[in-house]
mmCIF file of C-alpha atoms and ligand atoms in Angstrom:
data_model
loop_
_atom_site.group_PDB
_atom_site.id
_atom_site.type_symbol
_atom_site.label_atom_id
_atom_site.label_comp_id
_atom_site.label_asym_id
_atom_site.label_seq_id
_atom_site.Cartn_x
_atom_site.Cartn_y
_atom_site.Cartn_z
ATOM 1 C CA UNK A 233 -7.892 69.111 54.466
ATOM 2 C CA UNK A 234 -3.798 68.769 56.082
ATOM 3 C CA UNK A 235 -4.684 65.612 57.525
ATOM 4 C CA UNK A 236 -0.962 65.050 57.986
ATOM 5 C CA UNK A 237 -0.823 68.443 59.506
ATOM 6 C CA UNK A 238 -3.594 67.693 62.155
ATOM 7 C CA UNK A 239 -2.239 64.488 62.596
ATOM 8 C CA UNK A 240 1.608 65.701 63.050
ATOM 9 C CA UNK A 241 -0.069 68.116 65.458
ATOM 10 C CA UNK A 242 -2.170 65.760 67.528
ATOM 11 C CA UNK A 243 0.865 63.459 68.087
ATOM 12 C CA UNK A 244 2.427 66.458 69.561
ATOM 13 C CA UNK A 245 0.044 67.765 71.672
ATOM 14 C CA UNK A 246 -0.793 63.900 73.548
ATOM 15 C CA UNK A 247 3.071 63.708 73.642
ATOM 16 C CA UNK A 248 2.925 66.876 76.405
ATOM 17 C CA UNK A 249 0.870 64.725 78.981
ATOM 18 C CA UNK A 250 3.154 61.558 78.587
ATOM 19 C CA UNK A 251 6.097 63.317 79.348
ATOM 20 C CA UNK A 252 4.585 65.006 82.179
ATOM 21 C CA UNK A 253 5.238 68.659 81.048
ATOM 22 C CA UNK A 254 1.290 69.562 81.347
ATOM 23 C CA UNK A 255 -1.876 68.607 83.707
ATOM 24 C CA UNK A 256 -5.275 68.985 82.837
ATOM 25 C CA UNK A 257 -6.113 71.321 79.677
ATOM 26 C CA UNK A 258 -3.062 73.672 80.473
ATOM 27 C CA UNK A 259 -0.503 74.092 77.401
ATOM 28 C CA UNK A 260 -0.936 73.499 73.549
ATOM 29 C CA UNK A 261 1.044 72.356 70.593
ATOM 30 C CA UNK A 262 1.299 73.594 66.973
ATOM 31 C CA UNK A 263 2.708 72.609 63.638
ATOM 32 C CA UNK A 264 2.593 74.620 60.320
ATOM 33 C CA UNK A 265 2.014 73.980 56.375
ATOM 34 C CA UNK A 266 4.320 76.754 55.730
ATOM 35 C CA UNK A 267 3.425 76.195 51.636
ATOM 36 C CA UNK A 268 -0.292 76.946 52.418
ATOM 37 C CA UNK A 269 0.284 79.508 55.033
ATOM 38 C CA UNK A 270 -1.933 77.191 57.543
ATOM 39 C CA UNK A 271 -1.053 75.988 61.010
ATOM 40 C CA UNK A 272 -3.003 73.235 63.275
ATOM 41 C CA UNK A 273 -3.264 73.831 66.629
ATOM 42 C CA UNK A 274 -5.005 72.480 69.601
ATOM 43 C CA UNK A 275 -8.683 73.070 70.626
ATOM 44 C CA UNK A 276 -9.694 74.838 73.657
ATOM 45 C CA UNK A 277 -10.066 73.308 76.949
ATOM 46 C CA UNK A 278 -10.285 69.419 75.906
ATOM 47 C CA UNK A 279 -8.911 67.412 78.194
ATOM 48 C CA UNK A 280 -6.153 65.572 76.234
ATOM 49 C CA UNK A 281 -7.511 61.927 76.829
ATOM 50 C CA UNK A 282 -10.106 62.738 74.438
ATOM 51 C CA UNK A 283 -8.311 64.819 71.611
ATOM 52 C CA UNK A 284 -8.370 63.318 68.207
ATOM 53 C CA UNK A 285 -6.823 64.558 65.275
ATOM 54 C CA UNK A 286 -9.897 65.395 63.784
ATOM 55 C CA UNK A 287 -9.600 67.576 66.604
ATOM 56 C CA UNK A 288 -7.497 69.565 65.266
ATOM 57 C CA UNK A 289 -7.753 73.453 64.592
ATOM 58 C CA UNK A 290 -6.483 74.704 61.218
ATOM 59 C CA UNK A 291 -5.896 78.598 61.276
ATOM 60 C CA UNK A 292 -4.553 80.656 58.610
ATOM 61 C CA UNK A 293 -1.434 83.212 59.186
ATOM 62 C CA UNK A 294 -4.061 85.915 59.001
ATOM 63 C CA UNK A 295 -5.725 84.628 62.104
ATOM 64 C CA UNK A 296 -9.064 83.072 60.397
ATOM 65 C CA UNK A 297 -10.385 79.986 61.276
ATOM 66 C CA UNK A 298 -10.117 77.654 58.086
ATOM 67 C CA UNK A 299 -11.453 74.072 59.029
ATOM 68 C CA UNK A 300 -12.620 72.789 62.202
ATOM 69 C CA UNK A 301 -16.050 72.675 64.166
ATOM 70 C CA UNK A 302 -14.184 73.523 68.190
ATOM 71 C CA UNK A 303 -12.550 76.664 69.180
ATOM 72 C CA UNK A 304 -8.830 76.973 68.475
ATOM 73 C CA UNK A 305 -6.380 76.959 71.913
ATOM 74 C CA UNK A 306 -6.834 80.630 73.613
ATOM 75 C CA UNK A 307 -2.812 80.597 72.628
ATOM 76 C CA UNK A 308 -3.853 80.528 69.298
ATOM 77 C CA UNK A 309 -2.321 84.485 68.585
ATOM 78 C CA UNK A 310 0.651 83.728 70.441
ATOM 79 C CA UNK A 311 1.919 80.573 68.301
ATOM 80 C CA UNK A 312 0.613 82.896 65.276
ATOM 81 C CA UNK A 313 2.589 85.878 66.155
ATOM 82 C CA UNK A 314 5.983 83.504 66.727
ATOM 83 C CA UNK A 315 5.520 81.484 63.569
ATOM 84 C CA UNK A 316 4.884 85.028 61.748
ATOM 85 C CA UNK A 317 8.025 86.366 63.989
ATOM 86 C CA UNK A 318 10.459 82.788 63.413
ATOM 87 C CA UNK A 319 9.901 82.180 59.489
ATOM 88 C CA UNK A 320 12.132 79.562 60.067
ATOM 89 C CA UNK A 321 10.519 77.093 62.703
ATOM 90 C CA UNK A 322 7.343 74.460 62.141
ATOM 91 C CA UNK A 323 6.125 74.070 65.147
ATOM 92 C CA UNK A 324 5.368 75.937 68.991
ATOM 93 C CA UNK A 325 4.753 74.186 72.129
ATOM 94 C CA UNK A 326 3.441 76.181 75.183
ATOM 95 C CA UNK A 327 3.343 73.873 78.214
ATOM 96 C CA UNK A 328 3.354 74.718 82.043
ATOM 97 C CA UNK A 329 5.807 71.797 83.563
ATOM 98 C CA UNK A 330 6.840 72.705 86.788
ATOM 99 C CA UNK A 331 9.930 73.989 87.318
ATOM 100 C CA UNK A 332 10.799 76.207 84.230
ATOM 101 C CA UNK A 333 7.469 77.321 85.479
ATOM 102 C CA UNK A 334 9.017 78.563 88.616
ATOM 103 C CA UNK A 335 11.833 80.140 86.903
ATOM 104 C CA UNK A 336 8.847 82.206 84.810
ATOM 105 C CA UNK A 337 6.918 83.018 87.759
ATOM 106 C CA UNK A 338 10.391 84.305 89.461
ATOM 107 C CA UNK A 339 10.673 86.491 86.740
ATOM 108 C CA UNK A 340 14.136 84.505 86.074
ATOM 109 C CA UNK A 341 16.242 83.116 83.058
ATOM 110 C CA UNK A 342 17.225 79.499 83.467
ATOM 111 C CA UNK A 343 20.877 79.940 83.869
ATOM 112 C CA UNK A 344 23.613 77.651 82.092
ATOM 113 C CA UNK A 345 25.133 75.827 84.854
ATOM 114 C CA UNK A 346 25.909 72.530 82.850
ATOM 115 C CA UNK A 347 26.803 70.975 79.645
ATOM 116 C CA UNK A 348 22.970 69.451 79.782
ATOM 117 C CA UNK A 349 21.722 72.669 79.151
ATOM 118 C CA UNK A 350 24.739 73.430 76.101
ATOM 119 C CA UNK A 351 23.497 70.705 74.618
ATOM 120 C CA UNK A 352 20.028 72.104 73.580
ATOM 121 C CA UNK A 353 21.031 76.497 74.323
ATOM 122 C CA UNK A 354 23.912 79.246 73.345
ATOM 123 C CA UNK A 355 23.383 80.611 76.846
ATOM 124 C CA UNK A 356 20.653 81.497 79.686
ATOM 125 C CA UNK A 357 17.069 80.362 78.608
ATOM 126 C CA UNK A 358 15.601 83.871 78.117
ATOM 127 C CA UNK A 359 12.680 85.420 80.206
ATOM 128 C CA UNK A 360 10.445 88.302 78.913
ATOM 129 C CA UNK A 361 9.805 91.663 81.014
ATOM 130 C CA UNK A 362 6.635 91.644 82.603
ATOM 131 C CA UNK A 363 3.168 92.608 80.793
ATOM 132 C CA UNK A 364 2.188 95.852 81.134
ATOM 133 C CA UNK A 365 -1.642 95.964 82.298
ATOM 134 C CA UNK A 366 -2.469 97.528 78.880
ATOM 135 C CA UNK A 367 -1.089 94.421 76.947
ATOM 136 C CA UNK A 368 -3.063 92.120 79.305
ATOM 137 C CA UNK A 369 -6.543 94.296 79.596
ATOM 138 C CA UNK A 370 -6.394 94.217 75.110
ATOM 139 C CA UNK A 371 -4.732 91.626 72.789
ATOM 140 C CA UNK A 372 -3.392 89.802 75.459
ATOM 141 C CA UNK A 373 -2.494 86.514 73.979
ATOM 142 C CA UNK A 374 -1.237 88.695 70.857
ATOM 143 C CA UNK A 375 0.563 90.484 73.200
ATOM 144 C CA UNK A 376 2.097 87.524 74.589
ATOM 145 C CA UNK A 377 3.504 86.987 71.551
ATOM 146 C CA UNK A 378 5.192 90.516 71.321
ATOM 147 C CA UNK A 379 7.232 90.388 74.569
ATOM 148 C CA UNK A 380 8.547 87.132 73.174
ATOM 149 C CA UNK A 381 9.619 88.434 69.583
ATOM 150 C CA UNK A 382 10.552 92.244 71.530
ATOM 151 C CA UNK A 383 13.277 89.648 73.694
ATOM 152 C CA UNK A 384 14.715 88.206 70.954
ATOM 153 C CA UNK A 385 14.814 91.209 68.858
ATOM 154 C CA UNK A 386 16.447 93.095 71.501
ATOM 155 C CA UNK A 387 19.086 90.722 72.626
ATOM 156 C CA UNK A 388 19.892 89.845 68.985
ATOM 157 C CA UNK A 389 19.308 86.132 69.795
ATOM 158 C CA UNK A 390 18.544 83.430 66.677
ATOM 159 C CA UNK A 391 15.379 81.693 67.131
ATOM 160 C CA UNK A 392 17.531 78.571 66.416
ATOM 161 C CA UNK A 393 20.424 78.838 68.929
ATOM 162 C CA UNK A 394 17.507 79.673 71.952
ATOM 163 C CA UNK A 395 14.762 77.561 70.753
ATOM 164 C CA UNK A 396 12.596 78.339 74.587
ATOM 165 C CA UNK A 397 11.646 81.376 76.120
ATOM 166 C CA UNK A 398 9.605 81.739 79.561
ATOM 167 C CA UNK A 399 6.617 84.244 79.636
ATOM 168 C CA UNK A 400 7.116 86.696 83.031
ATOM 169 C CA UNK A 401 4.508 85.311 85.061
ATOM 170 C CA UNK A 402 3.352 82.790 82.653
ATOM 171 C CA UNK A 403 5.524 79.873 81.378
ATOM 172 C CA UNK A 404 7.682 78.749 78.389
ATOM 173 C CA UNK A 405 6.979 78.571 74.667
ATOM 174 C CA UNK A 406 9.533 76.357 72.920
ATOM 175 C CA UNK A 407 9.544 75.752 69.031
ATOM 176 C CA UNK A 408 11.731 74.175 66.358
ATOM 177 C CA UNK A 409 12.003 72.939 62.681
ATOM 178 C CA UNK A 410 8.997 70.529 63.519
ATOM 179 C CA UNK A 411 6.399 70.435 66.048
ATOM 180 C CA UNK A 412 8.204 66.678 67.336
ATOM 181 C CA UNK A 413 11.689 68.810 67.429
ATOM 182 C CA UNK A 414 9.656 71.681 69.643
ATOM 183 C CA UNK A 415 8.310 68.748 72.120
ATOM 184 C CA UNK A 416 11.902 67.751 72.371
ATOM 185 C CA UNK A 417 12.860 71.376 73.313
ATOM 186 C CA UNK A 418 10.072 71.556 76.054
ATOM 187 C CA UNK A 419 11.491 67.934 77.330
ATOM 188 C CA UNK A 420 14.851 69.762 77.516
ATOM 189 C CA UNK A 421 13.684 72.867 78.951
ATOM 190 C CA UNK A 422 11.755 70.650 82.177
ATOM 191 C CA UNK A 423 14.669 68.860 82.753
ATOM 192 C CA UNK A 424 17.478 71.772 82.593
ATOM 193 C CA UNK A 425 15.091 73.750 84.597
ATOM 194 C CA UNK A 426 15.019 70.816 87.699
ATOM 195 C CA UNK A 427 18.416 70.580 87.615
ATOM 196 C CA UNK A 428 19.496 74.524 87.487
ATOM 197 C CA UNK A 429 16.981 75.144 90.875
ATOM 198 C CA UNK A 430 18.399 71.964 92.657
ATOM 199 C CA UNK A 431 22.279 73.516 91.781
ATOM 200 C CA UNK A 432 21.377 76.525 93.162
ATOM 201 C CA UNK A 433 20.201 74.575 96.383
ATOM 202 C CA UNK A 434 23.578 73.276 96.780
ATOM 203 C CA UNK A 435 25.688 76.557 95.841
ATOM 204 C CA UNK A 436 23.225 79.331 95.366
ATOM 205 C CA UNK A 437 26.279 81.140 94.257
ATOM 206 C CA UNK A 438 27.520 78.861 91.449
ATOM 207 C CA UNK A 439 28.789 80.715 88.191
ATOM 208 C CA UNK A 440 27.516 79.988 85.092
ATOM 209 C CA UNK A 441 29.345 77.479 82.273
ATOM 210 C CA UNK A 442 33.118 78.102 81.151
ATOM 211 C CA UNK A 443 32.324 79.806 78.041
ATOM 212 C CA UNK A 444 34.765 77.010 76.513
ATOM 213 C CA UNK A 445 32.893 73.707 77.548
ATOM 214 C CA UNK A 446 29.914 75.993 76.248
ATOM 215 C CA UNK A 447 30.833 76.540 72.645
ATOM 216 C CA UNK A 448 32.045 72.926 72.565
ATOM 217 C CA UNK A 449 28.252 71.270 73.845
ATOM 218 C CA UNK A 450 26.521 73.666 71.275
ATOM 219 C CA UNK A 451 28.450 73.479 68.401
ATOM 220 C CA UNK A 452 28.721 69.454 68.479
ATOM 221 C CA UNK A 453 25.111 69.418 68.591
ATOM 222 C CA UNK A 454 24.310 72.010 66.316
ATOM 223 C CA UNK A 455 27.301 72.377 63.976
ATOM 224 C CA UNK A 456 27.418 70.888 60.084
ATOM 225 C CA UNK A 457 25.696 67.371 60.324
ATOM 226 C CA UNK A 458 24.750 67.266 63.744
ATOM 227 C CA UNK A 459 21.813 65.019 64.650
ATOM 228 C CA UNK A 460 18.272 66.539 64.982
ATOM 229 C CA UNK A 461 16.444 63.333 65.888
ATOM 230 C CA UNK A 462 13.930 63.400 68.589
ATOM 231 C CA UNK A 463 15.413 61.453 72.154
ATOM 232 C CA UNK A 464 13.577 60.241 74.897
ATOM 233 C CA UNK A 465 13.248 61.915 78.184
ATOM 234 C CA UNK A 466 16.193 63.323 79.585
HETATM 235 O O1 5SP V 276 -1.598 79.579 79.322
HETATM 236 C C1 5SP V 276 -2.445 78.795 79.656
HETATM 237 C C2 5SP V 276 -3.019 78.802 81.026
HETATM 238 O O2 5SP V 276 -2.334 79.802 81.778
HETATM 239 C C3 5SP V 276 -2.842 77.785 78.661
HETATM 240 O O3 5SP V 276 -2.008 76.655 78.838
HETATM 241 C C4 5SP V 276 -4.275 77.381 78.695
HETATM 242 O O4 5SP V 276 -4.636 76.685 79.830
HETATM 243 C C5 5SP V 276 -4.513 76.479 77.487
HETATM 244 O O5 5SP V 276 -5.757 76.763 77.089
HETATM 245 P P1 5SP V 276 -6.365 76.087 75.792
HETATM 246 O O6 5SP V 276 -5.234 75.755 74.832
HETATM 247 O O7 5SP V 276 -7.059 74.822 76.262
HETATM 248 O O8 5SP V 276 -7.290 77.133 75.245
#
């Protein structure tokens, strides 16, 4: 059943590794059948050389396991609770690349120091508040899921114009139209994180972007017949 969901899924997923965003099992990739209600996802702990997209887990929006003999990604409730959150976006990536890693376990946004980071996001890349030890002791990755939607709910931000968020403590979750466009975003995220830590190396005071040069990245990119094809890495 969804082969071309598993398979749109699986290309996503060995796509982390290649562009160096994940080691060993860490991070997971999702893409949904938003006409059946069913995404693909992942399975637990298999090291990525040997995924195929038979693989795959398909998992309903109600949280039950529809097809597949392994166990879906541990992030399973957290991709549910963003694609039940984002009705707009087809795919989640959770990876663990190194420096918007940092920037998570800081407890700090990525700021927007460049036109790199316009490019790809209306402003800082958001992180949540810390997880209270009752959201991590119950439904933890469910939970994980809340502080995400509770961030973007509160700061009135459009799943579309901040397409990346980094867990407190944890790392980021990206997403997009497509799972390929939510790889793109994590690309985007590893490489604007790198480049915000080594700026604030060299001027650890350094302002954020002219709100001008800002609004002229973003809205090239993302304005009426803009481009969404997938680049390289950055
Ligand atoms: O958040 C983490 C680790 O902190 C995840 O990246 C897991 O390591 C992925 O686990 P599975 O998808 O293999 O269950």
């Amino acid at each position: 059943m969804l082969e071309e969901l598993k398979r749109e899924a699986y290309e996503a997923n060995i796509a982390l590794p290649k562009h160096g965003l994940i080691n060993l099992t860490f991070g997971n990739a999702s893409a949904i059948d938003r006409s059946k209600g069913i995404f693909a996802i992942k399975p637990s702990g298999v090291d990525y050389v040997f995924l195929k997209p038979d693989d795959m887990v398909l998992v309903d929006l109600d949280g039950k396991q529809v097809e597949g003999k392994l166990r879906p990604s541990s992030d399973t409730p957290t991709h549910r609770r963003l694609f039940l959150a984002f009705e707009s976006i087809g795919g989640v990536v959770h990876t663990h690349s190194s420096h918007a890693t940092a920037f998570a376990q800081a407890g700090r946004s990525i700021p927007i120091f460049g036109t790199t980071h316009a490019d790809y996001f209306f402003g800082d890349i958001p992180v949540t508040r810390k997880m209270t030890p009752q959201e991590i002791a119950t439904a933890y990755e469910w939970e994980t899921g809340n502080v995400i939607v509770e961030r973007f709910t509160s700061a009135k931000f459009d799943p579309a114009d901040f397409p990346a968020v980094l867990v407190n403590r944890h790392a980021p979750f990206t997403w997009g139209h497509n799972v390929a466009k939510a790889v793109e975003v994590s690309i985007a995220v590893e490489c604007i994180a790198h480049m915000a830590l080594m700026s604030l190396q060299l001027e650890p005071k350094l302002p954020t972007i002219e709100a001008e040069l800002l609004n002229k990245h973003f809205k090239r990119k993302h304005g009426p017949g803009a481009y969404y094809g997938q680049t390289g890495n950055c």
